[in-house]
Structure formats: C-alpha cells, structure tokens
C-alpha cells in the first residue's frame, strides 16, 4: 500500500471546530459570570462550577454507559452547564444546579442523541423543570451588593419584570446589573460584550437576536403608545438579553436557514410580549417563549428551505 | 442584468492567499524535455481517442497518435518526436487505467508537417475555427477538459451565445499557473479570446480575474481591446465555477441542470484561450501545459511540461518532495484528487500538483451541530447537512429531492463544517446512485 493518504476532496478544512465554537461561547459568557459573582457573591461562583461539573460528568457517564466515545471534549456540556447557572438565582441550594445539569444533559440532550439532535434548549428546559418543581426556590432572588463577595444576606423576591418591583429601577441599574435576578441575566453590559464577541467570531448571526428583541420592542412601543423609556426598561429587564443572544441562538433548537431564524426570532419576541404584557405575572416568561419556539423550530426550518441557485423560471 | 461581481455563499480559505505566495511571482519555467512520454488516449471529457500508431513507428511532434471518436471527444498528439516503443495502458490521475502510447524522445523536436501556420487568419470562418479547435485537440485546461470545439460549435444551438466568459479567477488555493500565464502572456490569451468569440459568434467577452492578482488584472486590461472587458472579482472560492462566474459577470443564473449556453454564455479558461490562439495561428496542437508544483516540494514553481511527461521526473526537477508529505494531490486542494503514487503521466487535464502534510488529513467526523455553516457556504443554495443526513440514512430519493443533483462538488460545505463532516462526499454518493438508477 502507498504511504500516502487517499481521501476525497476538499483537502483543506476551516480551522473552526465544534470545540472552538463551544469554547467561544464559554468565553462570551465569562463577563456575565464575573458580573454575577461581583453582584451576588461567592455562591454564584460555586453554583456555576457545580452546574458545569455536573453537566460534564453526566455526559461522560452517559457516554460510558451507552458505550459511546466520550463527547465531553467538544465543550458543549460546559456551555450547557454555564447557561443553566446563568439562569439560576444565586440563592438556590447547591443541589439545584447539580440536579438541573443532570436533567439538562441526560433528559434534554443525550436521550435525543446528543449534540445537534436535541430539539429544545437543554439549559432552558432544565430551568423550566426546576421552576415548575421548586417554584419558590427558583423565584427568590438576592439583592445585589456589588463587591460584597460574601453577600447573600439580603433577600428580595421581586425582579424588575415581576409586578411589585416593576419600574423601581433606573435604566443604568438595569444595564449594569445591580438589580435582583438570576446570576447571569442582570448585567446587560457584560452580556452585550459577550454577544459582541460571538458576532465578531461569527458564532452567531444577527437574525435571531435582532428579530427577537426588535419584535418585542416594537410590540411594546405600540402597546404603550410609543413610550420609549418603558420599552427600554422592558428590553433590559429579566432574561431577554441573555435569552436573545445566548439561548435562542442555540444551533440545535433553532432553524438553520436565515429566513427561518427571523421567523423564529419574531415568534420569540411576540410570545414574550404576550406573556409579559398581558399576563403581568411574576414569572420569567423569556425561557418559555424560547422553549415554545424550539418546539416549532423544525417546522419553521422545513417551510423555509433554501432556494437553490439555479431555481429560476426558464424563459422560452 | 448587471454585473454582481460575486455570488452568495462560498468560503475564504486562508490558503487562498498564503498558498499562492510561493509560486505567484516567479516566471514559468520550461521543464527539461522528457526522455520518454506516456500519452494517455483519454485526456478529455467524452469518448476515448483511438490509437492510430504502431510500435516501432517514428512520429513527429504534433502528429496525431489518437483519433477523436464521436462528437464529444478530442484527438491526441505526439508531444515529442521519436519512436513509438509501446502501445499499452497507463494509470492516470483519476485512478482510471486507460490506453496509452509510449514514445521515446529523439530530442529533435521535429514538428509534423500538419503543424502549419495559418496564412490568413482574417479569412477564417466560425466553422474553420471550430474545426481547428477540434483538430488540434483543444480541451478545457482549467479542469474538466471538455472539448473546446464542442463548446464553440453553436451552429445548431437555438439561442446563440452573446458572451464569452473567460475564467482567469483561479480560485483554487495554491495554484498560480493561470495567474502567471496572464502576467506573461496576456496578448496571446486575448488573441485566443477573439478567435473564441468568432468561433461561437459572440460579440463580447468578459474576463473575470480575482482581485488577489492585481498584476494579472493589469496585464489583461492592457492587452484587452474592443469587445473584451476585464473585471476584477473579489477573491472567494469557488469564484471560478462556471455558474458562479457567469452570475458574477453578467447577473445571469444558469438554470439547474442546464449548460451555460442556456444563458447565452460560453465559458473558457485563460489557458485554453492561449492554446486556441496557438492552434489557430500556428496550427499547433496541445503538446504541453503549465502545471503549478506547490506545497511540500523543494522548489515550488510553475513548469511548462510536455503532455505525457512522467510526474516522477518533474518532481525531481523541482527538487523532490520535502519531509512530512502525507497527501499527493493532482489539481487544487479543494477539488483535486489524491493519488497514491508519483508514477503518473501528465495529461491535458493535469491541473496542478500539490504535496500536503499532516494538516491536510482531516480530523475525525463528529456529530452535526446544526450550525448552518454548510448552508451558508453552499454557492448552489443547497442544505448540505440535510442531504448528508438523508444519504447516511440511505434515503437517496430524499437527497435527490433536496437538490443533491445540483451540487457542483465544490467542497465549500465540507471546508466550512466545524464537525468535519464529509458533506461533499455524501452529495457525490447521492449523485452516483441517482445516475446508476437512471441507466438501469
Ligand atoms: S453541497 Fe455541493 S455545491 Fe454546495 S457547497 Fe457542498 S459541494 Fe459545494
Ligand atoms: S456545517 Fe457541519 S455541523 Fe454545521 S450544520 Fe452543516 S453539517 Fe452540521
């Protein structure tokens, strides 16, 4: 046999790998992690670490049990763990991120066949399950205390979106993140820095975030008679920024076509608007809006298939 | 319809720039004449040529040694003068074993009497030019080696072509032979373009050159005259594919399953145009071509080599392979074939030689993460991930319904895939199965 390798073309490959993409997402989440720790204390760091460790270990165990090659090297479990932690309040007991990650990886990812096969976003699905099972734990938020790493003392139960506290914060507070909320959702500045990184690295495209935030904002403007500051307040509240840039853009659970992404984003924005504006209940609806759209994503992708280059009417 | 200058999709391999650096600024060197040539009877798209010489016969340079068989075929000529020592078979770069003639060179370079300059080129009719292209065995030197006479012969076409599209884009990384030819021999290319226009009846020609070759753009612009336009196109792979190039230069889309003629275009590569000029003016058939030797060879360069020259000798001439070669590629890195050996003859469709190291060996395939990169990369607007998934499930009809037949096998999707999936290969499988079903 020849000592030269025989293979089919092309013989060049882009340097981007699944792993490099997932690592980019981790890097993009770091600013929000740091902000979470700064605002909500050391517990945030422990929760992030536990969620990541549990996610990676669950995937490793699953692969072992199923006699598959371990897939933890692709860093996608790390991303899931981090995203889940971003969606948890810093006050949850330490078993919560562990259970959450196990649910996310085993029930929402691996049983569907692993990366790329899950039709719902594992971190969001796990968060929803936790929220339904332990509603009060999941809806207790620490008041932020910047730089007070030990600070979990003050307990506030209202976030900017939930009825009671709505309207109590300034836009600067919403932007910087010294407001009650989950670990990763409050500091919009950190999230936007991370999102900018993802754009620059071409990990995500503009379609979903723009359609999501855009449609939500337009609806809110119309509903409030063009009250710009109320609309901005809503856009910067709750999980919208985290959801639009980091959760709704999950490859597996959103359409791959450009048109599909826009429809998907529009759907998320409309649903969130309906939930937030019409229900006015103290729950975070962003995850549910995205999850609902996850379910119809395959359908959207089917009806928005690409048009091939030569698909033109033949004249004559 | 306007010039769009580009097309949707495509990729930007880093090597587009870097790979070409080694060879793009050095003059084309004429390789030493080989002692022996092995001339394959199949060097073109279409039916094989029929050998018409015998062992022991003395042949002249440019003499026909294989006659064209059928409409889509091309004759094959002796690339040296000397004695036929064997009528045999040989393995060519595609891996096929084909009939071949071996000639021992007498180093006299004695032209055959059939090779005569044309006395009055202005008097030539379109049919004359088509006839010369056929007689001289002119085939597309860019890749597919389709007989040029068949492209130019539009006498029976419903819609006459109005534009000759000339491909000087050379979008394959590493390859620079067209680039050098444009810089060194622009006038001859333009001359050939004019004959091509006459041959097919088109009133204008547009030359598309990627803007990473400013010296070639300049040289061609200086040489071009009335009716020949030179356009610099953004460097992006696969800019040089017929359909992409026509779209970039005219805004016309070749319908799926149709030929460029459907949008009144005839596409020729710059090297083919130069060969056409030689054929028309000098009566010279194709007996040599320019080949880029790149990658892990001691002295990367462009060589003018005789058809039938042993690749092995040419590799010696460029200083041999360097260490760490893992893949030998004939053609460019995006479309070329790997070959197991250097024991191959040069053919008319020998697009380039590339020796690559460990990096050219792709990592293991992993699961599709549905990132959509393949879909964005596909210039044909297909969904390669979907076709791939269907093919792997054995659902070939589904893959065909998803448009697999429109795949041009450009490799952009596979290049872009972070999971390193062999998407192009899946399309090839679907196409091959569809074709075999058709012939059943
Ligand atoms: S599917 Fe075919 S045409 Fe499209 S990028 Fe892949 S190889 Fe090229
Ligand atoms: S580029 Fe690869 S991983 Fe991404 S969607 Fe296409 S096949 Fe899947």
XYZ file of C-alpha atoms and ligand atoms in Angstrom:
772
model
C 0.000 0.000 0.000
C 1.004 3.524 -0.639
C 2.258 5.575 2.243
C 0.143 8.462 1.019
C -3.352 9.062 2.257
C -6.172 8.701 -0.237
C -9.267 10.721 0.521
C -11.993 12.650 -1.173
C -11.773 16.385 -1.730
C -11.688 19.005 -0.339
C -8.301 18.643 1.308
C -8.485 21.883 3.229
C -10.647 22.470 6.266
C -11.537 25.593 8.116
C -9.845 25.930 11.492
C -13.222 26.346 13.200
C -14.252 23.193 15.040
C -17.208 22.269 17.204
C -14.897 22.640 20.142
C -13.629 26.076 19.153
C -17.206 27.284 18.729
C -18.238 25.993 22.140
C -15.139 27.470 23.720
C -16.049 30.788 22.147
C -19.465 30.605 23.795
C -17.788 29.909 27.139
C -15.513 32.900 26.664
C -18.503 35.040 25.725
C -20.262 34.029 28.941
C -17.304 34.875 31.162
C -18.075 38.584 31.590
C -21.602 37.707 32.731
C -20.188 35.092 35.130
C -17.815 37.637 36.609
C -20.655 40.162 36.957
C -22.789 37.502 38.657
C -20.091 36.837 41.215
C -19.445 40.521 41.786
C -23.113 41.281 42.356
C -24.318 38.179 44.103
C -21.279 36.904 45.943
C -19.213 33.747 46.024
C -22.285 31.487 45.892
C -22.628 32.375 42.249
C -19.160 31.022 41.540
C -19.935 27.806 43.373
C -23.216 27.388 41.501
C -21.547 27.941 38.132
C -18.804 25.464 38.996
C -21.274 22.844 40.216
C -23.505 23.218 37.164
C -20.573 22.868 34.782
C -19.079 19.915 36.639
C -22.410 18.112 36.838
C -23.113 18.707 33.155
C -19.731 17.404 32.038
C -19.862 14.397 34.365
C -23.410 13.477 33.303
C -22.388 13.494 29.672
C -19.316 11.445 30.444
C -21.352 8.882 32.385
C -23.955 8.684 29.679
C -21.337 8.027 27.010
C -19.704 5.419 29.223
C -22.995 3.670 29.942
C -24.022 3.758 26.305
C -20.569 2.521 25.227
C -20.059 5.561 23.067
C -16.959 7.581 22.528
C -16.980 10.329 25.111
C -18.089 13.637 23.652
C -17.183 15.893 26.573
C -14.140 17.165 24.684
C -16.385 19.287 22.483
C -17.126 21.634 25.388
C -20.847 21.672 24.665
C -21.624 20.285 28.124
C -19.594 23.109 29.639
C -21.750 25.562 27.712
C -24.956 23.907 28.896
C -23.756 23.969 32.499
C -22.787 27.610 32.274
C -26.054 28.601 30.632
C -28.048 26.764 33.263
C -26.168 28.519 36.053
C -26.772 31.853 34.346
C -30.476 31.108 34.664
C -30.460 30.265 38.372
C -30.830 32.706 41.260
C -27.744 32.879 43.448
C -29.843 31.825 46.428
C -30.710 28.313 45.294
C -29.396 25.408 47.363
C -26.272 23.788 45.965
C -28.052 20.648 44.873
C -30.153 22.666 42.469
C -27.501 23.313 39.782
C -26.454 19.675 40.042
C -29.965 18.312 39.523
C -30.554 20.917 36.837
C -27.476 19.946 34.854
C -28.278 16.264 35.114
C -31.772 16.947 33.780
C -30.401 19.176 31.028
C -27.770 16.746 29.811
C -29.490 13.414 30.288
C -33.159 14.170 29.680
C -32.896 17.074 27.292
C -29.785 16.310 25.280
C -28.334 12.818 25.400
C -31.500 10.794 25.082
C -32.275 12.614 21.858
C -28.907 11.546 20.503
C -26.552 14.158 21.865
C -25.261 17.371 20.358
C -27.261 18.676 17.450
C -30.138 16.293 17.993
C -31.992 17.919 20.856
C -34.933 19.965 19.668
C -35.189 22.013 22.848
C -32.521 24.057 24.527
C -31.307 21.803 27.371
C -30.430 24.595 29.773
C -33.781 26.289 29.313
C -35.739 23.074 29.540
C -33.960 22.197 32.765
C -34.619 25.646 34.120
C -38.313 25.295 33.291
C -38.474 21.924 35.018
C -36.755 23.318 38.094
C -39.045 26.340 38.096
C -42.130 24.182 37.950
C -40.871 21.780 40.617
C -39.395 24.240 43.086
C -41.197 27.456 42.254
C -40.413 29.338 45.437
C -36.703 28.476 45.448
C -36.432 29.496 41.849
C -38.192 32.779 42.432
C -36.185 34.068 45.351
C -33.513 36.471 44.325
C -30.738 38.039 46.287
C -30.449 41.765 46.331
C -27.219 42.633 44.605
C -24.360 44.008 46.658
C -21.502 44.974 44.426
C -18.173 43.656 45.547
C -19.562 42.087 48.675
C -18.464 38.569 47.844
C -19.969 37.097 50.959
C -23.245 38.842 50.382
C -26.235 36.603 50.216
C -27.880 38.180 53.187
C -30.481 40.442 51.699
C -33.365 38.608 50.128
C -35.637 40.358 47.742
C -38.247 38.419 45.899
C -39.068 40.784 43.128
C -37.243 41.310 39.865
C -37.779 44.244 37.566
C -40.322 42.338 35.499
C -42.394 40.934 38.276
C -45.376 43.023 39.296
C -44.410 44.515 42.607
C -40.999 45.853 41.762
C -41.685 46.805 38.177
C -40.494 50.288 37.442
C -38.384 50.582 40.565
C -35.019 50.597 38.884
C -33.176 53.046 36.736
C -32.032 52.129 33.246
C -28.425 52.445 34.387
C -29.075 49.901 37.097
C -30.665 47.578 34.557
C -27.696 47.987 32.262
C -25.062 47.423 34.910
C -26.944 44.665 36.637
C -27.183 45.744 40.260
C -30.764 44.514 40.353
C -32.272 41.289 41.618
C -32.318 38.475 39.113
C -30.591 35.261 38.144
C -26.815 35.027 38.216
C -26.204 35.721 34.578
C -29.117 37.768 33.387
C -28.775 41.025 35.269
C -25.636 42.653 33.879
C -26.662 43.605 30.339
C -23.329 45.288 29.753
C -21.470 42.025 30.366
C -23.918 40.107 28.197
C -23.614 42.575 25.351
C -19.825 42.409 25.491
C -20.107 38.629 25.269
C -22.613 38.888 22.426
C -20.320 41.249 20.528
C -17.576 38.669 20.852
C -19.862 36.000 19.412
C -20.678 38.236 16.456
C -17.058 39.006 15.786
C -16.192 35.325 15.937
C -19.174 34.602 13.700
C -20.547 32.102 16.159
C -23.991 33.667 15.974
C -25.663 35.752 13.298
C -27.825 38.832 13.792
C -31.055 37.240 12.629
C -32.432 35.732 15.821
C -31.403 38.404 18.360
C -32.493 41.249 16.073
C -35.847 39.693 15.262
C -36.437 38.682 18.869
C -35.572 41.962 20.570
C -36.858 44.025 17.664
C -40.292 42.460 17.525
C -40.637 42.576 21.297
C -39.673 46.238 21.393
C -41.962 47.191 18.525
C -44.913 45.470 20.179
C -44.172 47.196 23.431
C -43.848 50.567 21.778
C -47.177 50.126 20.047
C -48.877 48.875 23.188
C -47.607 51.743 25.308
C -48.221 54.449 22.758
C -44.544 54.862 21.962
C -43.282 55.077 25.500
C -39.609 54.662 24.712
C -38.300 54.556 28.263
C -40.875 51.966 29.337
C -39.935 49.892 26.344
C -36.218 50.158 27.051
C -36.976 49.223 30.614
C -38.705 46.080 29.410
C -35.973 45.189 26.939
C -33.311 45.435 29.626
C -35.359 43.568 32.208
C -35.436 39.917 33.012
C -33.880 37.336 30.756
C -34.476 38.934 27.375
C -30.894 39.934 26.577
C -29.454 36.660 27.864
C -32.204 34.749 26.069
C -31.970 36.534 22.751
C -28.201 36.323 22.348
C -27.291 33.151 24.195
C -30.340 30.908 24.482
C -32.453 31.438 21.378
C -29.352 31.231 19.192
C -28.659 27.641 20.265
C -27.951 25.812 16.991
C -29.781 22.609 17.759
C -33.053 24.142 18.752
C -33.365 26.964 16.226
C -33.740 26.893 12.440
C -30.589 26.877 10.334
C -31.942 28.957 7.465
C -31.715 32.748 7.559
C -35.423 33.186 6.903
C -36.217 30.566 9.490
C -34.103 32.349 12.061
C -36.005 35.577 11.505
C -39.383 33.870 11.847
C -38.096 32.085 14.942
C -36.900 35.361 16.474
C -40.162 37.109 15.636
C -42.074 34.283 17.273
C -39.984 34.510 20.434
C -40.480 38.272 20.621
C -44.220 38.108 20.083
C -44.701 35.340 22.612
C -42.637 37.139 25.207
C -44.633 40.287 24.622
C -47.921 38.455 25.019
C -46.734 36.723 28.171
C -45.195 39.770 29.793
C -47.664 42.405 28.756
C -50.892 40.514 29.035
C -50.203 38.238 31.976
C -48.290 40.570 34.227
C -47.498 37.616 36.465
C -44.288 37.478 38.455
C -42.641 34.799 36.438
C -39.879 34.956 33.897
C -41.505 34.194 30.609
C -38.499 34.539 28.366
C -37.491 30.888 28.735
C -40.998 29.738 27.989
C -41.236 31.873 24.879
C -37.994 30.375 23.582
C -38.958 26.836 24.551
C -42.259 27.127 22.729
C -40.486 28.319 19.622
C -37.961 25.478 19.991
C -40.821 23.075 19.539
C -41.920 24.607 16.239
C -38.375 25.215 15.019
C -38.180 22.056 12.876
C -41.421 23.055 11.209
C -40.122 26.559 10.531
C -36.979 25.129 9.046
C -38.956 22.845 6.774
C -41.079 25.629 5.335
C -38.143 27.987 4.912
C -35.852 25.654 2.972
C -33.210 27.405 0.898
C -33.752 28.291 -2.724
C -31.208 26.707 -4.972
C -29.027 28.893 -7.150
C -30.458 27.733 -10.440
C -34.107 27.679 -9.434
C -35.302 30.186 -11.970
C -38.149 30.192 -14.396
C -36.862 29.146 -17.731
C -37.975 31.764 -20.154
C -38.712 30.245 -23.527
C -28.858 42.406 -15.831
C -25.928 43.759 -14.027
C -22.518 42.607 -13.030
C -22.856 41.441 -9.443
C -19.129 40.738 -9.171
C -19.777 37.934 -6.745
C -22.238 35.254 -5.662
C -23.919 34.069 -2.478
C -22.126 31.546 -0.287
C -18.576 30.445 -0.813
C -15.646 30.334 1.554
C -12.371 32.142 2.120
C -9.714 29.547 2.837
C -6.690 31.212 4.400
C -4.620 29.308 1.923
C -6.195 31.292 -0.944
C -3.573 33.914 -0.290
C -0.846 32.099 1.557
C -0.647 29.013 -0.597
C -0.155 31.024 -3.750
C 2.683 33.176 -2.462
C 5.348 30.598 -3.154
C 4.733 30.498 -6.898
C 2.816 33.572 -7.983
C 5.689 35.888 -8.677
C 8.166 33.598 -10.401
C 8.362 33.150 -14.172
C 7.083 30.000 -15.759
C 9.997 27.631 -16.399
C 10.070 25.233 -19.302
C 10.800 21.775 -17.981
C 13.545 19.664 -19.497
C 12.249 17.567 -22.367
C 11.453 14.077 -21.111
C 13.295 11.061 -22.497
C 10.076 9.162 -22.768
C 6.448 10.219 -22.764
C 3.387 8.140 -21.946
C 0.454 9.695 -23.680
C -2.976 8.634 -22.476
C -5.714 8.259 -25.049
C -8.223 9.779 -22.618
C -7.273 13.294 -21.639
C -10.610 14.949 -22.081
C -14.248 14.723 -21.217
C -16.017 12.328 -23.569
C -15.133 9.270 -25.621
C -11.521 7.979 -25.646
C -9.379 8.608 -28.698
C -8.474 5.602 -30.850
C -4.765 4.924 -31.122
C -3.560 5.204 -34.721
C 0.153 4.433 -34.458
C 2.105 1.197 -34.185
C 5.064 0.119 -32.137
C 8.294 0.935 -33.962
C 6.754 3.768 -35.950
C 8.572 7.085 -35.997
C 6.344 10.022 -35.100
C 6.775 13.769 -35.336
C 5.927 16.347 -32.743
C 2.287 17.343 -33.101
C 1.369 14.300 -35.140
C -1.993 12.735 -34.348
C -1.486 9.485 -32.462
C -5.063 9.050 -31.263
C -8.109 9.973 -33.311
C -11.220 11.502 -31.805
C -14.127 9.091 -31.575
C -17.590 10.586 -31.776
C -18.872 14.098 -31.302
C -17.686 14.742 -27.745
C -14.066 13.651 -27.982
C -10.670 15.063 -28.877
C -7.647 13.788 -30.773
C -4.332 13.216 -29.008
C -0.993 14.328 -30.460
C 2.626 13.309 -30.015
C 4.306 15.754 -27.653
C 7.822 14.842 -28.778
C 9.345 13.476 -31.935
C 10.716 9.972 -31.736
C 9.796 6.333 -31.877
C 6.711 4.595 -30.543
C 8.043 1.963 -28.164
C 4.790 0.649 -26.732
C 1.062 0.763 -27.207
C -0.132 -0.104 -23.774
C -2.205 1.165 -20.866
C -1.375 3.533 -18.062
C -2.984 4.770 -14.872
C -3.892 8.442 -14.905
C -4.539 10.818 -12.020
C -8.232 9.964 -11.792
C -7.204 6.412 -10.916
C -8.510 5.025 -14.198
C -6.395 2.768 -16.364
C -6.614 3.864 -19.971
C -4.973 3.032 -23.312
C -1.712 4.879 -23.867
C 1.142 5.292 -26.318
C 4.760 5.419 -25.133
C 7.182 7.389 -27.288
C 10.945 7.543 -26.909
C 12.121 11.074 -27.478
C 14.788 11.620 -30.146
C 15.206 15.192 -28.861
C 14.932 16.580 -32.356
C 11.624 18.356 -31.694
C 10.727 17.807 -35.336
C 7.302 19.300 -35.967
C 4.887 17.298 -38.019
C 4.051 18.702 -41.429
C 0.426 19.048 -40.360
C 1.504 21.786 -37.992
C 1.479 24.823 -40.277
C 0.872 28.465 -39.502
C -2.336 29.865 -40.883
C -1.723 32.123 -43.858
C -4.680 34.393 -43.469
C -6.335 34.323 -40.081
C -8.737 37.090 -41.031
C -10.308 34.895 -43.668
C -11.214 32.161 -41.204
C -14.910 31.497 -40.703
C -16.518 30.421 -37.442
C -16.680 26.868 -38.757
C -12.955 26.985 -39.577
C -12.149 27.949 -36.013
C -14.315 25.194 -34.583
C -12.571 22.796 -36.974
C -9.104 23.945 -35.878
C -10.020 23.601 -32.192
C -11.238 20.069 -32.868
C -8.230 19.104 -34.976
C -5.723 20.473 -32.501
C -7.267 18.641 -29.571
C -8.057 21.810 -27.653
C -9.818 20.976 -24.399
C -10.619 22.981 -21.304
C -7.326 23.303 -19.458
C -8.997 24.598 -16.321
C -10.331 21.330 -15.044
C -12.943 19.215 -16.747
C -11.089 19.095 -20.080
C -14.259 19.349 -22.074
C -13.519 19.591 -25.821
C -13.453 23.271 -26.739
C -14.722 22.682 -30.263
C -17.959 21.269 -28.831
C -18.435 24.402 -26.728
C -17.684 26.728 -29.618
C -19.809 24.889 -32.125
C -23.083 26.673 -31.606
C -24.301 26.311 -35.182
C -27.150 24.105 -34.017
C -27.958 26.000 -30.815
C -31.412 27.513 -30.508
C -30.074 30.540 -28.724
C -26.756 31.852 -29.931
C -24.272 32.843 -27.261
C -23.742 36.582 -26.929
C -20.868 36.462 -24.423
C -17.667 34.512 -23.997
C -16.882 34.324 -20.300
C -13.178 33.897 -19.706
C -12.112 32.354 -16.460
C -8.986 33.902 -15.031
C -10.171 33.700 -11.468
C -8.053 30.689 -10.473
C -9.894 30.427 -7.194
C -8.226 27.204 -6.059
C -5.696 27.889 -3.322
C -2.045 27.130 -4.205
C -2.495 27.128 -7.974
C -0.968 30.018 -9.916
C -0.453 28.722 -13.453
C -3.267 30.837 -14.929
C -2.064 33.806 -12.932
C 1.428 33.546 -14.380
C 0.137 32.959 -17.882
C -1.966 36.134 -17.671
C 1.002 38.141 -16.463
C 3.440 36.738 -19.002
C 1.243 36.150 -21.996
C -1.806 38.377 -21.841
C -1.673 39.223 -25.522
C -1.860 35.604 -26.567
C -4.816 34.988 -24.271
C -6.692 37.953 -25.687
C -5.878 36.753 -29.189
C -7.398 33.384 -28.319
C -10.433 35.075 -26.818
C -11.066 36.830 -30.129
C -10.929 33.543 -32.000
C -13.294 32.024 -29.456
C -15.710 34.926 -29.939
C -15.573 34.423 -33.667
C -15.922 30.668 -33.337
C -19.106 30.809 -31.312
C -20.483 34.047 -32.725
C -20.432 36.063 -29.500
C -19.988 39.813 -29.761
C -18.343 40.395 -26.435
C -16.092 38.677 -23.929
C -15.677 39.297 -20.222
C -12.604 38.124 -18.380
C -13.116 37.548 -14.655
C -9.986 37.683 -12.501
C -9.883 37.573 -8.719
C -8.601 40.780 -7.223
C -5.799 38.990 -5.390
C -3.929 39.041 -8.713
C -3.634 42.764 -9.431
C -0.701 42.259 -11.801
C -2.764 39.826 -13.878
C -5.716 42.224 -13.954
C -3.418 44.981 -15.114
C -1.717 42.905 -17.784
C -5.028 41.658 -19.140
C -6.543 45.134 -19.117
C -3.583 46.426 -21.085
C -3.932 43.648 -23.645
C -7.715 43.732 -23.965
C -9.329 45.858 -26.610
C -12.715 46.351 -28.202
C -15.310 43.896 -27.043
C -13.092 42.328 -24.393
C -13.735 43.531 -20.883
C -11.613 42.648 -17.860
C -13.311 42.613 -14.473
C -11.643 42.195 -11.087
C -13.723 39.998 -8.809
C -13.459 39.602 -5.040
C -11.330 36.594 -4.177
C -13.641 33.922 -2.913
C -13.838 30.235 -3.525
C -15.477 28.916 -5.823
C -15.436 32.055 -7.965
C -14.067 30.127 -10.925
C -17.003 27.749 -11.244
C -18.907 28.341 -14.460
C -22.202 29.177 -12.856
C -20.728 31.485 -10.220
C -18.567 33.252 -12.765
C -21.405 33.807 -15.234
C -23.544 35.168 -12.434
C -20.807 37.449 -11.133
C -20.057 38.827 -14.585
C -23.497 39.005 -16.201
C -26.062 38.588 -13.439
C -27.491 35.578 -15.303
C -28.302 32.390 -13.474
C -27.761 29.133 -15.299
C -30.895 27.097 -14.551
C -30.442 23.856 -12.654
C -29.454 21.037 -14.949
C -28.683 23.379 -17.853
C -25.438 24.390 -19.567
C -24.045 27.942 -19.761
C -25.386 28.125 -23.305
C -28.880 28.328 -21.805
C -27.986 31.855 -20.708
C -26.114 32.565 -23.935
C -22.646 32.171 -22.489
C -19.638 30.097 -23.420
C -17.078 29.728 -20.648
C -13.388 29.176 -21.370
C -10.341 29.221 -19.171
C -7.460 31.606 -19.929
C -5.016 28.787 -20.638
C -7.496 27.277 -23.068
C -7.733 30.617 -24.869
C -3.959 30.776 -25.166
C -3.928 27.245 -26.568
C -6.621 28.248 -29.051
C -4.500 31.148 -30.249
C -1.551 28.819 -30.860
C -3.806 26.389 -32.654
C -5.328 28.977 -34.960
C -2.209 30.965 -35.749
C 0.458 28.277 -35.680
C -1.588 25.156 -36.247
C -0.072 23.924 -33.014
C -1.976 21.211 -31.150
C -1.800 20.856 -27.376
C 1.517 19.207 -26.648
C 2.271 20.873 -23.348
C 0.649 22.743 -20.494
C 1.596 24.740 -17.439
C 1.482 22.964 -14.114
C 1.903 24.520 -10.669
C 4.034 22.433 -8.321
C 3.229 23.576 -4.823
C 3.166 22.617 -1.187
C 5.871 20.373 0.133
C 8.199 20.356 -2.839
C 11.702 21.753 -2.537
C 11.268 24.467 -5.179
C 7.623 25.344 -5.739
C 7.167 26.758 -9.233
C 5.209 26.776 -12.461
C 6.580 24.451 -15.101
C 5.674 24.202 -18.748
C 5.638 20.453 -19.200
C 5.069 18.133 -22.149
C 1.934 16.071 -22.212
C 2.927 12.539 -21.270
C 5.989 13.539 -19.222
C 6.440 11.311 -16.154
C 5.402 13.149 -12.998
C 8.263 11.479 -11.146
C 10.900 13.218 -13.317
C 9.192 16.570 -12.892
C 9.197 16.182 -9.134
C 12.958 15.592 -9.374
C 13.210 18.722 -11.447
C 11.535 20.788 -8.700
C 13.934 19.372 -6.141
C 11.890 16.463 -4.878
C 9.340 16.235 -2.104
C 10.253 17.615 1.282
C 9.663 15.832 4.582
C 6.307 15.079 6.068
C 4.282 14.657 2.881
C 1.082 12.767 3.642
C -1.051 13.551 0.634
C -0.294 13.852 -3.050
C -2.914 15.848 -4.879
C -3.444 16.357 -8.571
C -5.338 19.593 -9.068
C -6.091 22.098 -6.348
C -6.707 21.380 -2.679
C -10.452 21.970 -2.912
C -11.285 19.887 -5.976
C -8.193 17.794 -6.668
C -7.775 14.012 -6.422
C -5.391 12.313 -4.099
C -3.087 9.911 -5.877
C -1.192 7.017 -4.311
C 1.951 7.387 -6.395
C 4.117 9.713 -8.447
C 4.103 7.164 -11.199
C 1.722 9.108 -13.416
C 1.947 10.830 -16.773
C 0.977 14.450 -17.325
C -2.313 14.764 -19.158
C -4.093 17.775 -20.618
C -6.311 17.923 -17.562
C -3.454 17.775 -15.056
C -4.452 20.876 -13.129
C -1.586 21.155 -10.677
C 0.487 19.155 -8.253
C 0.307 19.647 -4.561
C 2.056 17.759 -1.766
C 0.489 18.376 1.610
C 1.442 17.330 5.104
C -0.323 16.144 8.202
C -2.649 19.145 8.259
C -4.401 18.009 5.104
C -5.609 14.927 6.909
C -8.980 15.782 8.256
C -9.934 15.187 11.843
C -12.497 12.529 12.587
C -16.090 13.359 11.768
C -18.264 14.280 14.718
C -21.977 14.861 15.037
C -23.608 17.696 13.113
C -24.264 20.570 15.485
C -26.755 22.204 13.106
C -24.707 25.374 12.981
C -25.770 26.181 9.425
C -22.262 26.960 8.213
C -22.509 24.466 5.355
C -25.728 26.025 4.218
C -24.225 29.498 4.235
C -21.159 28.247 2.390
C -23.024 26.462 -0.392
C -22.957 28.609 -3.526
C -25.716 26.497 -5.019
C -28.134 27.312 -2.222
C -28.422 23.724 -1.038
C -28.670 22.416 2.515
C -25.672 20.089 2.634
C -26.346 18.971 6.221
C -29.783 17.773 5.194
C -28.512 15.964 2.104
C -25.776 14.372 4.210
C -28.232 13.174 6.855
C -30.535 11.694 4.205
C -27.702 9.953 2.374
C -26.432 8.402 5.593
C -29.903 7.097 6.305
C -29.927 5.548 2.860
C -32.710 7.843 1.729
C -31.245 8.689 -1.672
C -34.533 9.776 -3.165
C -34.880 12.248 -0.338
C -31.374 13.520 -1.002
C -32.173 13.988 -4.676
C -35.389 15.787 -3.760
C -33.277 18.055 -1.546
C -31.326 19.066 -4.627
C -28.240 16.825 -4.451
C -28.076 16.725 -8.260
C -27.361 20.455 -8.311
C -24.271 20.032 -6.166
C -21.148 21.030 -8.105
C -18.888 19.227 -5.656
C -17.015 22.415 -4.925
C -16.224 21.325 -1.363
C -17.161 24.616 0.286
C -19.571 22.941 2.700
C -17.049 20.357 3.835
C -14.439 23.065 4.208
C -16.729 25.113 6.438
C -18.121 22.322 8.628
C -16.841 22.552 12.201
C -17.816 18.922 12.786
C -15.551 17.981 9.846
C -18.299 16.068 8.125
C -17.726 14.746 4.615
C -20.712 16.571 3.188
C -19.430 16.853 -0.373
C -18.801 13.147 -0.428
C -22.403 12.474 0.598
C -23.577 14.580 -2.324
C -21.303 12.586 -4.637
C -22.781 9.352 -3.331
C -26.322 10.591 -3.902
C -25.461 11.712 -7.423
C -23.728 8.460 -8.291
C -26.669 6.416 -7.079
C -29.139 8.575 -8.965
C -27.102 8.172 -12.134
C -26.824 4.421 -11.782
C -30.583 4.213 -11.282
C -31.134 6.199 -14.440
C -29.026 3.922 -16.572
C -30.708 0.805 -15.265
S -23.368 20.956 -1.427
Fe -22.135 20.768 -3.248
S -22.297 22.745 -4.252
Fe -22.955 23.030 -2.132
S -21.094 23.622 -1.033
Fe -21.261 21.429 -0.834
S -20.024 20.650 -2.514
Fe -20.423 22.808 -2.990
S -21.601 22.803 8.882
Fe -21.433 20.743 9.707
S -22.122 20.911 11.795
Fe -22.780 22.782 10.775
S -24.859 22.303 10.076
Fe -23.506 21.788 8.391
S -23.067 19.603 8.708
Fe -23.895 20.369 10.606
